Amino acid sequence: MADPVQFMSHHTAVEYRVPDPSPLNVYFAEQLAAGRIVGHKCPECGKVYMPPRGYCPLCVVETTAKDEVEVADRGTVTTFCIVNVPFAGQRLDPPYVVAQVLLDGADIPLPHLILGCPADQVRMGLRVAAVWREPERWSTTPENIAHFEPTGEPDAPYESYSEHL
Ligand SMILES: [Zn+2]
């Protein structure tokens, strides 16, 4: 008699579709298609929500088009992980880095790829800039930015992003 089965290994995939995106989600996506990254600046606390949410949960106030700001396509790596594990459907060969990038002018980081340097050189505080795909390929997705890569600027001081970890 064989030992009882205790483990099974298999791949699964889940595709998320947002069936009814909010007008703000649609607007944010349309702006990405035009090469702009926009957010809403809370009129009370000044935090910039990117993507815009239409409200500040801290101040419990509405934000509207009058609160729109454009944020930079460069910023600071706050946290990151080095992907070392191969998986089905992977588009890059490991190791590579996925990081939270705090864009200049935003208070919410954007998750994205960091390329252009060895994975073991990515660090908290690293200054990076977007590498955009050719405009002919832009659509309503953050993938209009192919990846971020180091700018060569000095690292950002920890205090400048410590509230965003
Ligand atoms: Zn606020």
XYZ file of C-alpha atoms in Angstrom, residues 17-33 36 38 40 49-55 139-142:
31
model
C -10.953 41.917 -14.822
C -12.534 45.000 -13.368
C -16.037 44.816 -14.847
C -17.136 48.323 -14.066
C -14.175 50.635 -13.461
C -15.005 53.891 -11.764
C -14.891 57.098 -13.812
C -11.681 57.979 -11.961
C -10.112 54.621 -12.881
C -11.049 55.247 -16.506
C -9.668 58.791 -16.387
C -6.394 57.621 -14.825
C -6.038 54.985 -17.547
C -6.816 57.505 -20.299
C -4.163 59.822 -18.916
C -1.639 56.964 -18.914
C -2.462 56.460 -22.581
C 0.613 61.426 -18.001
C -1.994 61.870 -12.435
C -5.391 63.877 -6.543
C -3.132 59.772 -4.136
C -1.933 58.158 -7.334
C -4.072 56.723 -8.830
C -6.704 59.202 -7.648
C -9.341 57.726 -5.367
C -11.776 60.599 -5.229
C -11.336 60.982 -1.497
C -2.590 52.054 -24.143
C -4.496 52.428 -20.901
C -1.988 50.589 -18.721
C 1.061 51.226 -16.512
